Short mmCIF file of C-alpha atoms in Angstrom, two decimals:
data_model
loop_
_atom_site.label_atom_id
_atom_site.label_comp_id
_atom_site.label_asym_id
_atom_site.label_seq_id
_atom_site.Cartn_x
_atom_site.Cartn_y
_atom_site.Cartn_z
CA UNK A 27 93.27 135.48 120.78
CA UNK A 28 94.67 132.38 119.05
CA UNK A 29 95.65 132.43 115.37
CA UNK A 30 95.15 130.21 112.69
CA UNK A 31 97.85 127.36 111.60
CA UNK A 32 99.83 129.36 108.88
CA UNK A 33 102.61 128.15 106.54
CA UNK A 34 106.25 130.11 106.10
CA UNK A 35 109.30 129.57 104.20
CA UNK A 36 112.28 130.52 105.86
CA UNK A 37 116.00 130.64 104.73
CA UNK A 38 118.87 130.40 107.16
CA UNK A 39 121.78 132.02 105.13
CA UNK A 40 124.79 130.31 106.37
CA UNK A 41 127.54 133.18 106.31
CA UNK A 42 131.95 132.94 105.85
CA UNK A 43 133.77 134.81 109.37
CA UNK A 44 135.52 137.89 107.84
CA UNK A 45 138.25 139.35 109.89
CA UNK A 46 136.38 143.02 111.39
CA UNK A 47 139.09 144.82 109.20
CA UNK A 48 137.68 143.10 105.76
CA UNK A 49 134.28 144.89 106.42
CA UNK A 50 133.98 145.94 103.25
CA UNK A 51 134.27 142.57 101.61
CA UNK A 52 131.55 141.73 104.52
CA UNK A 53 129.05 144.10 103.44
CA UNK A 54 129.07 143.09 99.92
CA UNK A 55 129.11 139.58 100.57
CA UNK A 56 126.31 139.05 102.78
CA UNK A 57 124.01 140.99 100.93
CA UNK A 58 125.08 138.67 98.12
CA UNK A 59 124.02 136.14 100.58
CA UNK A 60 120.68 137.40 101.42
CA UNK A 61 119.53 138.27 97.89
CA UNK A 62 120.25 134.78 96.96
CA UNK A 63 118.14 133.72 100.44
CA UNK A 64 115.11 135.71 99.69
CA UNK A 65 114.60 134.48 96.04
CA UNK A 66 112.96 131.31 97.83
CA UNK A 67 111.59 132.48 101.15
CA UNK A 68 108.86 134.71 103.22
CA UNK A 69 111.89 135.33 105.71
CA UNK A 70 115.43 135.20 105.68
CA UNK A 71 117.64 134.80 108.94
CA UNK A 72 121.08 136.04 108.95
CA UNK A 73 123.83 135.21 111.34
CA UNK A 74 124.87 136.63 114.71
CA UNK A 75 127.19 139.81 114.13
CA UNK A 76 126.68 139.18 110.66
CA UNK A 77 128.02 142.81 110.37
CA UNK A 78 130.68 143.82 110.71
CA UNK A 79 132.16 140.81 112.31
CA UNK A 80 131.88 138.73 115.53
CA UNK A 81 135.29 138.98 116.87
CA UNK A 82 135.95 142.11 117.45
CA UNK A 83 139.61 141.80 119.01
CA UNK A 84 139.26 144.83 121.64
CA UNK A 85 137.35 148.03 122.13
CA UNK A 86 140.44 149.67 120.62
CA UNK A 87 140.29 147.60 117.53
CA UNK A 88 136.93 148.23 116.74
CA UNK A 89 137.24 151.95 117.20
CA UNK A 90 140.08 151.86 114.88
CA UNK A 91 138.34 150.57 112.03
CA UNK A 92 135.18 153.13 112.91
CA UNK A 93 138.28 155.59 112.68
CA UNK A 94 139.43 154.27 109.54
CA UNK A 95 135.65 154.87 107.58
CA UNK A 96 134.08 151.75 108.53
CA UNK A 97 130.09 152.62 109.10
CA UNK A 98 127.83 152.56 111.26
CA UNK A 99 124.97 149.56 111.78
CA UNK A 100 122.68 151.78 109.83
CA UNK A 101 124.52 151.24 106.99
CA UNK A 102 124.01 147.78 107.09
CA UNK A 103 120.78 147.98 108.11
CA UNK A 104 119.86 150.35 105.11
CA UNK A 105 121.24 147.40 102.86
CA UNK A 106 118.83 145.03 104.39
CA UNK A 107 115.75 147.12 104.31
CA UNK A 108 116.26 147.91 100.24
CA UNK A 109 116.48 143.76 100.17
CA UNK A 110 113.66 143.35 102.14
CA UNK A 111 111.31 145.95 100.28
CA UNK A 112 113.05 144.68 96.86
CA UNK A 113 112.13 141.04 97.54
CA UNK A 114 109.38 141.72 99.70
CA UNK A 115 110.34 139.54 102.85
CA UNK A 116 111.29 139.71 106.52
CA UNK A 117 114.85 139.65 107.44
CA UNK A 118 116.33 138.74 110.63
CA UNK A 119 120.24 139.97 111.31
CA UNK A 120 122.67 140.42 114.07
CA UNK A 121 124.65 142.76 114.39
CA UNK A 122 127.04 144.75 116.33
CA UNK A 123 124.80 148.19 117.89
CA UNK A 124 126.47 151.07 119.59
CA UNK A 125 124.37 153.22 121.98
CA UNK A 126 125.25 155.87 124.53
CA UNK A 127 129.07 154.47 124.48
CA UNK A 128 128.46 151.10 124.93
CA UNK A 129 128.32 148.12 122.66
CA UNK A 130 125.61 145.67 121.84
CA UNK A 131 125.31 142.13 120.17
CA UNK A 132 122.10 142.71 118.71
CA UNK A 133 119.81 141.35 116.06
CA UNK A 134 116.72 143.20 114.30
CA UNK A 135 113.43 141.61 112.49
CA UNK A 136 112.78 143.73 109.24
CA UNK A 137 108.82 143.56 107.46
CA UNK A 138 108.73 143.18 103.50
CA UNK A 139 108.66 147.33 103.25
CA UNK A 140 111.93 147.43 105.33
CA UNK A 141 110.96 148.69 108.53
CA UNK A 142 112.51 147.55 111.76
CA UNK A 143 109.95 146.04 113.70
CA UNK A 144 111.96 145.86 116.47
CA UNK A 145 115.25 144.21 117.92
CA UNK A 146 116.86 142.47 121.01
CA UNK A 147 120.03 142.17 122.77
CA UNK A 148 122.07 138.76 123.71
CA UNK A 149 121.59 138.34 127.09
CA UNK A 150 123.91 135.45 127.74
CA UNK A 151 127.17 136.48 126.65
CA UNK A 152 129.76 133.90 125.85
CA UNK A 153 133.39 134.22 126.97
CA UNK A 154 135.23 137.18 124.99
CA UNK A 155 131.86 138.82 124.21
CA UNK A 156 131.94 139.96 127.93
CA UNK A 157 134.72 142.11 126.61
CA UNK A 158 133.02 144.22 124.19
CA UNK A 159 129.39 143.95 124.53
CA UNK A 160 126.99 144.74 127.21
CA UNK A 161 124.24 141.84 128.17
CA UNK A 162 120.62 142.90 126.96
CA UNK A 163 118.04 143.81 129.67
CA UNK A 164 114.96 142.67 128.21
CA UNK A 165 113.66 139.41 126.67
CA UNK A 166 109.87 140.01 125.02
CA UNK A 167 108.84 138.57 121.40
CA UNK A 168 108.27 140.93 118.52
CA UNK A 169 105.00 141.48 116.62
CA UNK A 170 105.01 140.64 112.90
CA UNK A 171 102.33 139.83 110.28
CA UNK A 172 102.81 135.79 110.88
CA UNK A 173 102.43 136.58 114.76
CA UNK A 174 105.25 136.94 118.35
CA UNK A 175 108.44 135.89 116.87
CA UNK A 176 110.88 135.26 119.60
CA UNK A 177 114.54 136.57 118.96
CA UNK A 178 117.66 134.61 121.08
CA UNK A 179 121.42 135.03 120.28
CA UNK A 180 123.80 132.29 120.05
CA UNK A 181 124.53 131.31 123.70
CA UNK A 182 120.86 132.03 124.90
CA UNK A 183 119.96 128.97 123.21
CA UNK A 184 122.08 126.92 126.00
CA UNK A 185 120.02 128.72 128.83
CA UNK A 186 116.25 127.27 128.61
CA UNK A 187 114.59 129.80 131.07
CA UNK A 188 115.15 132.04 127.79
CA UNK A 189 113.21 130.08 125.39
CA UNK A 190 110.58 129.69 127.91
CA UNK A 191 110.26 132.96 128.28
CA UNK A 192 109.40 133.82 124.91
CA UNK A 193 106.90 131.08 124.43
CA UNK A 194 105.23 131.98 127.58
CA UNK A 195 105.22 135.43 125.73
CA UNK A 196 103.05 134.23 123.24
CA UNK A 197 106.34 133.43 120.74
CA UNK A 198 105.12 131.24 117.49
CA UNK A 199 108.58 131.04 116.17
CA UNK A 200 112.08 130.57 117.52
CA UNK A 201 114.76 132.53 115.36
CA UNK A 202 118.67 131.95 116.52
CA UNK A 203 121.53 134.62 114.40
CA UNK A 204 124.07 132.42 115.79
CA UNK A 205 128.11 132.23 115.42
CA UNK A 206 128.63 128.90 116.93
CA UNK A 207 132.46 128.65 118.03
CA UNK A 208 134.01 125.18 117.52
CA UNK A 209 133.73 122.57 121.09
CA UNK A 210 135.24 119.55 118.89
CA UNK A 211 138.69 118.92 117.13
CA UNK A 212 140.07 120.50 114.09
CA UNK A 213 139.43 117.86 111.86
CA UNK A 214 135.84 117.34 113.74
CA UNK A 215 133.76 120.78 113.97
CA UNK A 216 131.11 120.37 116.71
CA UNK A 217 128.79 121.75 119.18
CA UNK A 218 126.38 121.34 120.84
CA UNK A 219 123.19 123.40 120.23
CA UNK A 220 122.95 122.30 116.31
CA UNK A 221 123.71 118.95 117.19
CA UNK A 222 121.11 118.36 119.88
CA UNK A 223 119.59 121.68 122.01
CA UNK A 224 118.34 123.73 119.15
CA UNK A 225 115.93 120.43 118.35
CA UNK A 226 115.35 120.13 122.02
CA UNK A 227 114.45 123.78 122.53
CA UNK A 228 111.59 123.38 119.33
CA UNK A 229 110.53 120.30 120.75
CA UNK A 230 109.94 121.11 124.56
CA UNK A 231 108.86 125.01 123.72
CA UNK A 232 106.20 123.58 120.89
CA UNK A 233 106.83 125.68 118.51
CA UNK A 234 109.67 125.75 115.18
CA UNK A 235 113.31 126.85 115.65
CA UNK A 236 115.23 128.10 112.88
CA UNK A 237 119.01 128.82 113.31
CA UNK A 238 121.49 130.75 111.08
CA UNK A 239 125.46 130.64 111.40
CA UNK A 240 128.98 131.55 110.69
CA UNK A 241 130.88 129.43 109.33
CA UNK A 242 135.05 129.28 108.73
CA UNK A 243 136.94 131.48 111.28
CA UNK A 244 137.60 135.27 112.49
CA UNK A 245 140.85 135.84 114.34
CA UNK A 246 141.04 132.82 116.80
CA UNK A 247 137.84 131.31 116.32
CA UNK A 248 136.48 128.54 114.75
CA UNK A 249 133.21 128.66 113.31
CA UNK A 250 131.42 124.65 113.02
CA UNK A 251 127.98 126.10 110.15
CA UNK A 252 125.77 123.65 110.52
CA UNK A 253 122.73 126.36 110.31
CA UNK A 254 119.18 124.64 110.24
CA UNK A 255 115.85 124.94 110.66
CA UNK A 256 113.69 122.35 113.13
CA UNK A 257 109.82 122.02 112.81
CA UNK A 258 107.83 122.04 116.42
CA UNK A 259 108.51 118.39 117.18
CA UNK A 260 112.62 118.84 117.04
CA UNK A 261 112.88 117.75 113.47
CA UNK A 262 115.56 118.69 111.72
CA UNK A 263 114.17 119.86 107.91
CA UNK A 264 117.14 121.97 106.78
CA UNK A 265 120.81 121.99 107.54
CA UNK A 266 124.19 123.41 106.09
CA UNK A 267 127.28 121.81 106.25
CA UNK A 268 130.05 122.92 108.40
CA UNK A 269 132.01 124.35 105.90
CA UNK A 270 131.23 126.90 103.72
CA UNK A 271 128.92 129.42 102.84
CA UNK A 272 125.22 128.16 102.24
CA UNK A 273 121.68 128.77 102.10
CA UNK A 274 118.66 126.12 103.65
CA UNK A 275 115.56 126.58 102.67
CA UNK A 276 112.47 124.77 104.27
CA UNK A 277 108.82 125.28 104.97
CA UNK A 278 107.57 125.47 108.98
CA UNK A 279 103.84 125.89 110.50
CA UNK A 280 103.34 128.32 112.58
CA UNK A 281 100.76 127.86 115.78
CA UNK A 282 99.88 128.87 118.85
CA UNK A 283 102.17 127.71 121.72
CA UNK A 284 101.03 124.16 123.53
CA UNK A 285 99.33 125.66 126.77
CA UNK A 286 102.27 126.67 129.38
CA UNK A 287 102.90 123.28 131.44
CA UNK A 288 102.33 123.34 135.04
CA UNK A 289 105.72 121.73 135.80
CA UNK A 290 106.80 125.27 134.57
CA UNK A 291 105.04 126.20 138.34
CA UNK A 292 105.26 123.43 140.21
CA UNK A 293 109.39 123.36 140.49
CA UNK A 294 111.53 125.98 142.23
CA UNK A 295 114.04 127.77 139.64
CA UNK A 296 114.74 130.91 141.23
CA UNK A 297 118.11 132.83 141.77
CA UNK A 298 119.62 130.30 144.49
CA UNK A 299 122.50 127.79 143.45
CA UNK A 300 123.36 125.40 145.75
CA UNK A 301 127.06 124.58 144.12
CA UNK A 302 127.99 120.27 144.32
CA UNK A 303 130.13 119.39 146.63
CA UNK A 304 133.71 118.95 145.45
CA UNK A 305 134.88 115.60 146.39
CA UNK A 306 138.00 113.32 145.05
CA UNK A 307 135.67 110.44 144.85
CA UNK A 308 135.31 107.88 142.19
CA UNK A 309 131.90 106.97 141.19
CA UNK A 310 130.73 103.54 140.13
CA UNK A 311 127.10 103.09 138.14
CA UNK A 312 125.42 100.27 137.12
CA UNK A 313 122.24 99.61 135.58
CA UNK A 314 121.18 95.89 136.09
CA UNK A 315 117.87 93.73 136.09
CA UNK A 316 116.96 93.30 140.39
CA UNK A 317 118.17 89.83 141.79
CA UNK A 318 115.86 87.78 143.88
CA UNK A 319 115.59 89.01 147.58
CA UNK A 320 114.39 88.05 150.83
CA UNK A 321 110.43 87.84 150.72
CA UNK A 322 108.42 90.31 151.74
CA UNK A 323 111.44 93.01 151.55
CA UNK A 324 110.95 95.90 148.66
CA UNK A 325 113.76 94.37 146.97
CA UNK A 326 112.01 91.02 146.43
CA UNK A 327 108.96 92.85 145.51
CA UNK A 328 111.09 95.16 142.26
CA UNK A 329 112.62 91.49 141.58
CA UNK A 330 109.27 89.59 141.44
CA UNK A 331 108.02 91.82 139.01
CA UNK A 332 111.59 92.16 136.36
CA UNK A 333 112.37 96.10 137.67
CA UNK A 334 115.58 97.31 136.60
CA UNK A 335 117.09 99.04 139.43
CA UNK A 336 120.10 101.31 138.99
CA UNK A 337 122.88 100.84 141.89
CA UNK A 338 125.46 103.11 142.60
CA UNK A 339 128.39 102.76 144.57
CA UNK A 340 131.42 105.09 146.04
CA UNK A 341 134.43 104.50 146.51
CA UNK A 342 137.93 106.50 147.52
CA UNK A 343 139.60 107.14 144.58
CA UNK A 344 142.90 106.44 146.26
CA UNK A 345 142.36 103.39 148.26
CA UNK A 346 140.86 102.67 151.57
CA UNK A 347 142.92 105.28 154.12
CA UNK A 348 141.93 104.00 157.65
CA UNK A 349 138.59 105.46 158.21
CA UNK A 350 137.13 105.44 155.42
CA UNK A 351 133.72 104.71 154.68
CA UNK A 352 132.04 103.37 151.31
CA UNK A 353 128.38 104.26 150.07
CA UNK A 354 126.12 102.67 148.19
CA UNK A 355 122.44 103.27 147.25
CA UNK A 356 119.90 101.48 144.46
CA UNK A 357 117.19 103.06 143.42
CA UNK A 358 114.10 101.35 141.66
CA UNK A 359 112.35 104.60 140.27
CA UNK A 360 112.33 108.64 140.65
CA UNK A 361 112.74 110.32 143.89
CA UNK A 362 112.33 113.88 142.55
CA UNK A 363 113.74 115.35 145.14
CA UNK A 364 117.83 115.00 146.10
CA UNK A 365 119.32 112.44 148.05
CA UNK A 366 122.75 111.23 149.01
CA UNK A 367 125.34 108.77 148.54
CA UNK A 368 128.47 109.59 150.28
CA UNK A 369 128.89 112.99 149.25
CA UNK A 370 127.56 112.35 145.97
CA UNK A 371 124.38 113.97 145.27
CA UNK A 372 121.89 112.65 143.16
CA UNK A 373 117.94 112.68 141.96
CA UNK A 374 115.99 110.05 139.49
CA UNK A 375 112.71 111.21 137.79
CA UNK A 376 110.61 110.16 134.78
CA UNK A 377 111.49 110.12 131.37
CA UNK A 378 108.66 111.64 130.60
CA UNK A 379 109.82 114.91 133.16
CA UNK A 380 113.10 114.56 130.88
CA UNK A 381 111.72 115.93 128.27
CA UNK A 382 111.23 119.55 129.40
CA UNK A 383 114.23 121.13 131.19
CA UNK A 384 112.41 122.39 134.41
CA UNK A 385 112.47 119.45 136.87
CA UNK A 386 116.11 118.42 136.04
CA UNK A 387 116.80 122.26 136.29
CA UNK A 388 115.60 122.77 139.73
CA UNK A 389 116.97 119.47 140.83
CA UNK A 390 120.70 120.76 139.33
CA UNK A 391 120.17 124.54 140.90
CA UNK A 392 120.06 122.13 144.04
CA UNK A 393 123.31 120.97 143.75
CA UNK A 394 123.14 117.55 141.92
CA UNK A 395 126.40 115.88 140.36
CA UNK A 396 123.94 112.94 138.66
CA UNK A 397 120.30 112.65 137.57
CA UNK A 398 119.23 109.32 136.75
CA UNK A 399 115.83 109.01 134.57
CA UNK A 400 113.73 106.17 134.65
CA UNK A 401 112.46 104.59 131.62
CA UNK A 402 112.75 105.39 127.74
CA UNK A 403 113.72 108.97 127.02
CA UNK A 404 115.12 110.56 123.89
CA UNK A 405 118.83 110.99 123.08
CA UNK A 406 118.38 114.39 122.51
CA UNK A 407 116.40 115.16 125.64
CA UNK A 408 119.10 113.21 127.85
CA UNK A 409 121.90 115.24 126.25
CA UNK A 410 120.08 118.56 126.42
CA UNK A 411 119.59 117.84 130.30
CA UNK A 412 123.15 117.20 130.83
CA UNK A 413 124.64 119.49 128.63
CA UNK A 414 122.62 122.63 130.04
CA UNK A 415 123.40 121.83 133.66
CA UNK A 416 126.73 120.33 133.51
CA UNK A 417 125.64 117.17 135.47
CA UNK A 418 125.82 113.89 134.37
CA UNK A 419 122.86 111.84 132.97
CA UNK A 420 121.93 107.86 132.93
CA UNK A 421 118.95 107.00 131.70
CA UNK A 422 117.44 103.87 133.06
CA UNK A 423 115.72 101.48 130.72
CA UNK A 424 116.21 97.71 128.67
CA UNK A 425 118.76 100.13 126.37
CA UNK A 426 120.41 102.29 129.21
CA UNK A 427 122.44 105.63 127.93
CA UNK A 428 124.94 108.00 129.86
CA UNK A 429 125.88 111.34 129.31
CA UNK A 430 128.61 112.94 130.76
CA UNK A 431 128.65 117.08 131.63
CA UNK A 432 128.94 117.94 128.20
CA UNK A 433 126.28 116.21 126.84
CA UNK A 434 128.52 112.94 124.82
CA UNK A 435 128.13 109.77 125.53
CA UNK A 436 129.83 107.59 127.99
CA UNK A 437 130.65 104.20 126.75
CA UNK A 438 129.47 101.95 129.79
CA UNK A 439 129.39 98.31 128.45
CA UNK A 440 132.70 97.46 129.00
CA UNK A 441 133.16 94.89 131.24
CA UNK A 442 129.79 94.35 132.74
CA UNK A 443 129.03 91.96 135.81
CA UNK A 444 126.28 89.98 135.99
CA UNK A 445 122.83 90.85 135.08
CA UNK A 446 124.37 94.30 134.24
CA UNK A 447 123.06 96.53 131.18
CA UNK A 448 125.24 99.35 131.77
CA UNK A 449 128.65 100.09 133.89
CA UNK A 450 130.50 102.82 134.42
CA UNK A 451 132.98 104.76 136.87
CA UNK A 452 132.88 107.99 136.62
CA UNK A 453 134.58 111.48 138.41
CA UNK A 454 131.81 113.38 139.87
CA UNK A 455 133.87 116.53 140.32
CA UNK A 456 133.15 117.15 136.40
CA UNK A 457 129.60 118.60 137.36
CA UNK A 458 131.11 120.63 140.20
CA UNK A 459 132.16 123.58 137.79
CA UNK A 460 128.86 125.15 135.51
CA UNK A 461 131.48 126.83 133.42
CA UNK A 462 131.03 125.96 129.59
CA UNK A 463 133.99 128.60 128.00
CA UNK A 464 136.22 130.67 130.07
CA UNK A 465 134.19 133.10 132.19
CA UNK A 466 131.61 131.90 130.93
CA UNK A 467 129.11 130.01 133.84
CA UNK A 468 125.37 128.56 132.83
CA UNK A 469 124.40 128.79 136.11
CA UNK A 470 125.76 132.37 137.14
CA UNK A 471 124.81 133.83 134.00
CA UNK A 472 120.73 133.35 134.56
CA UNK A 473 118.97 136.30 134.49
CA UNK A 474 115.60 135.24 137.12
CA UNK A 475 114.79 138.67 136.73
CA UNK A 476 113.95 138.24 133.43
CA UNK A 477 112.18 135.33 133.29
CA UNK A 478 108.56 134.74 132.84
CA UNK A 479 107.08 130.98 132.76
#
């Protein structure tokens, strides 16, 4: 049964990395933290591993410091509750769980009396967490007064099949303890999910995100902040700085999920990975207005009417050796299906298809280096598409974009030819590797099993 529209303030307290030996500074601090969250909210959202710490060094290391008096989760959790029941509010935390010998990056959802209404366990692991933790096995909302709340940790975020899930769940809310690990330069903290998929994932799963992390650093790793919360449409309302320790406050509607889409059913994104073909192979891309052709060819008929056609070309990227053949192929509008250039392997669809992940998904499980989309699309959609299957993007329209595997921009105005909008060459062997951190492979790491659309 659907529920009524219903208003909710939520608080993303932005947290400082505390090396896991300082867990006594941790405990005090973030529930200085929280209290000062709940004074203005209905629910507070703590970071991922907000106790004791993210980085945990080694099994070793954390045993050591269990050795050494540090307690339990149920410590911290006890701290929570008497905040929650104190200020009367639900709190969402991560935190590190041990069970039956093994460890678990886990966050919990407590209700205003401080009860645990129930938890969930990071399925994607990133990198090092493979070292300590063991993935989650289930992915299911949790019931609350305000209705499903959907729980994903950090990297789950960059896998979509995982938001989808808990919106076809019956999910009204998106909340992300997060400890989001520097992709940019010192002097430039940046990645990618508060930049552009966290507003993605709100926008194509209908329903409001809110996002809560570290910032500063724990052993080797940077944290970037940047916490926020994003209404249903993508829209940023809150954010933290990168910095330090903060708290963003804003006010969300909560709804019923849009209806599932039937693209959800109509495109294959099972198990099976065809992998690109690795090629050394330069790439050239243009986007251009069609020429006048021979009448009565398809050509002349795109021209006639102003189409913009998007041409690509390839091209040894060491010369002509004897034998050699070149490629080319222009394309007018989406294929939706893969086809071929050389070795090259590309699809085009519709903008509109570009903003949900499950056409571009299947068409990457199928082994695509480049997807080209047709017609106006948002930045954030285009970058989402790229950055979550590590394929290149160009977006076809009178104010072409590219996006290159990691979701940035490609500067492709540079010496255009004639009639071009948009040139670039570019290394298709970038979208040949799905790994975004060491060990760490988007594609690989699905869990179909899981999944319920």
């Amino acid at each position: 049964m659907s529920q009524p529209p219903q208003r909710l303030r939520i608080a993303v307290a932005q947290t400082p990395g505390v090396p896991l030996h300082a867990w006594r500074a941790t405990m005090a601090g973030v529930g200085e933290l929280a209290e000062r969250a709940a004074e203005s909210a209905d629910l507070v959202l703590l970071p991922e591993c907000a106790w004791p710490a993210y980085w945990l060094g080694s099994w070793d290391d954390y045993r050591e410091c269990r050795a050494s008096g540090m307690p339990s989760a149920d410590d911290f959790l006890d701290l929570l509750a008497a905040i929650a029941s104190r200020r009367r509010v639900h709190i969402c935390a991560g935190y590190v769980a041990e069970e039956e010998g093994e460890l678990f990056n886990r966050a919990a959802i407590l209700d205003p009396h401080g009860e645990i209404l129930g938890t969930y366990d990071k399925t994607f692991l990133w990198s090092f967490d493979r070292n300590w933790f063991t993935p989650g096995r289930e992915i299911r909302p949790i019931q609350t007064a305000f209705g499903p709340v959907g729980l994903l940790i950090c990297a789950d975020a960059r896998i979509p099949e995982i938001a989808a899930t808990l919106v076809a769940r019956g999910a009204r809310l998106l909340l992300q303890p997060t400890a989001w690990v520097n992709g940019g330069r010192p002097d430039h903290l940046w990645n990618p999910q508060p930049d552009f998929l966290v507003p993605t994932r709100a926008r194509e799963c209908g329903v409001p995100m809110a996002s809560a992390s570290k910032c500063g650093s724990e052993g080797d790793t940077t944290f970037v902040g940047s916490s926020l919360v994003c209404d249903a449409h993508g829209r940023k309302l809150a954010v933290c700085d990168t910095s330090r320790p903060d708290v963003a406050v804003a006010e969300v509607t909560l709804a019923d999920p849009r209806p599932r889409r039937r693209i959800l059913r109509r495109w294959r994104l099972g198990p099976d990975f065809t992998r690109p073909p690795h090629f050394e192979q330069a790439a050239r891309l243009s986007v251009a207005r069609s020429r006048p052709a021979v009448e009565g060819t398809p050509a002349a008929e795109h021209a006639s009417r102003g189409t913009l056609l998007c041409r690509v070309a390839m091209r040894s990227a060491h010369g002509p050796p004897a034998g050699d053949i070149s490629h080319d192929i222009e394309l007018y509008g989406p294929t939706e299906s893969v086809v071929g250039c050389g070795r090259l392997r590309l699809a085009a669809i519709a903008a509109r298809q570009a903003h949900h992940f499950a056409l571009a998904r299947s068409l990457a499980l199928q082994g695509i280096h480049l997807l080209i989309v047709f017609g106006r699309a948002r930045a954030e959609s285009l970058r989402a598409r790229a950055a979550e299957n590590r394929i290149f993007v160009v977006a076809v329209s009178d104010a072409p974009q590219a996006y290159d595997p990691r979701g940035l921009p490609i500067d492709g105005h540079a010496a255009l030819g004639d009639d071009e909008l948009l040139g670039l060459t570019f290394d298709p062997g970038q979208a040949v590797s799905k790994e975004v951190a060491p060990g760490t492979d988007v594609f690989a790491g699905r869990r179909v099993d899981l999944y319920e659309f």
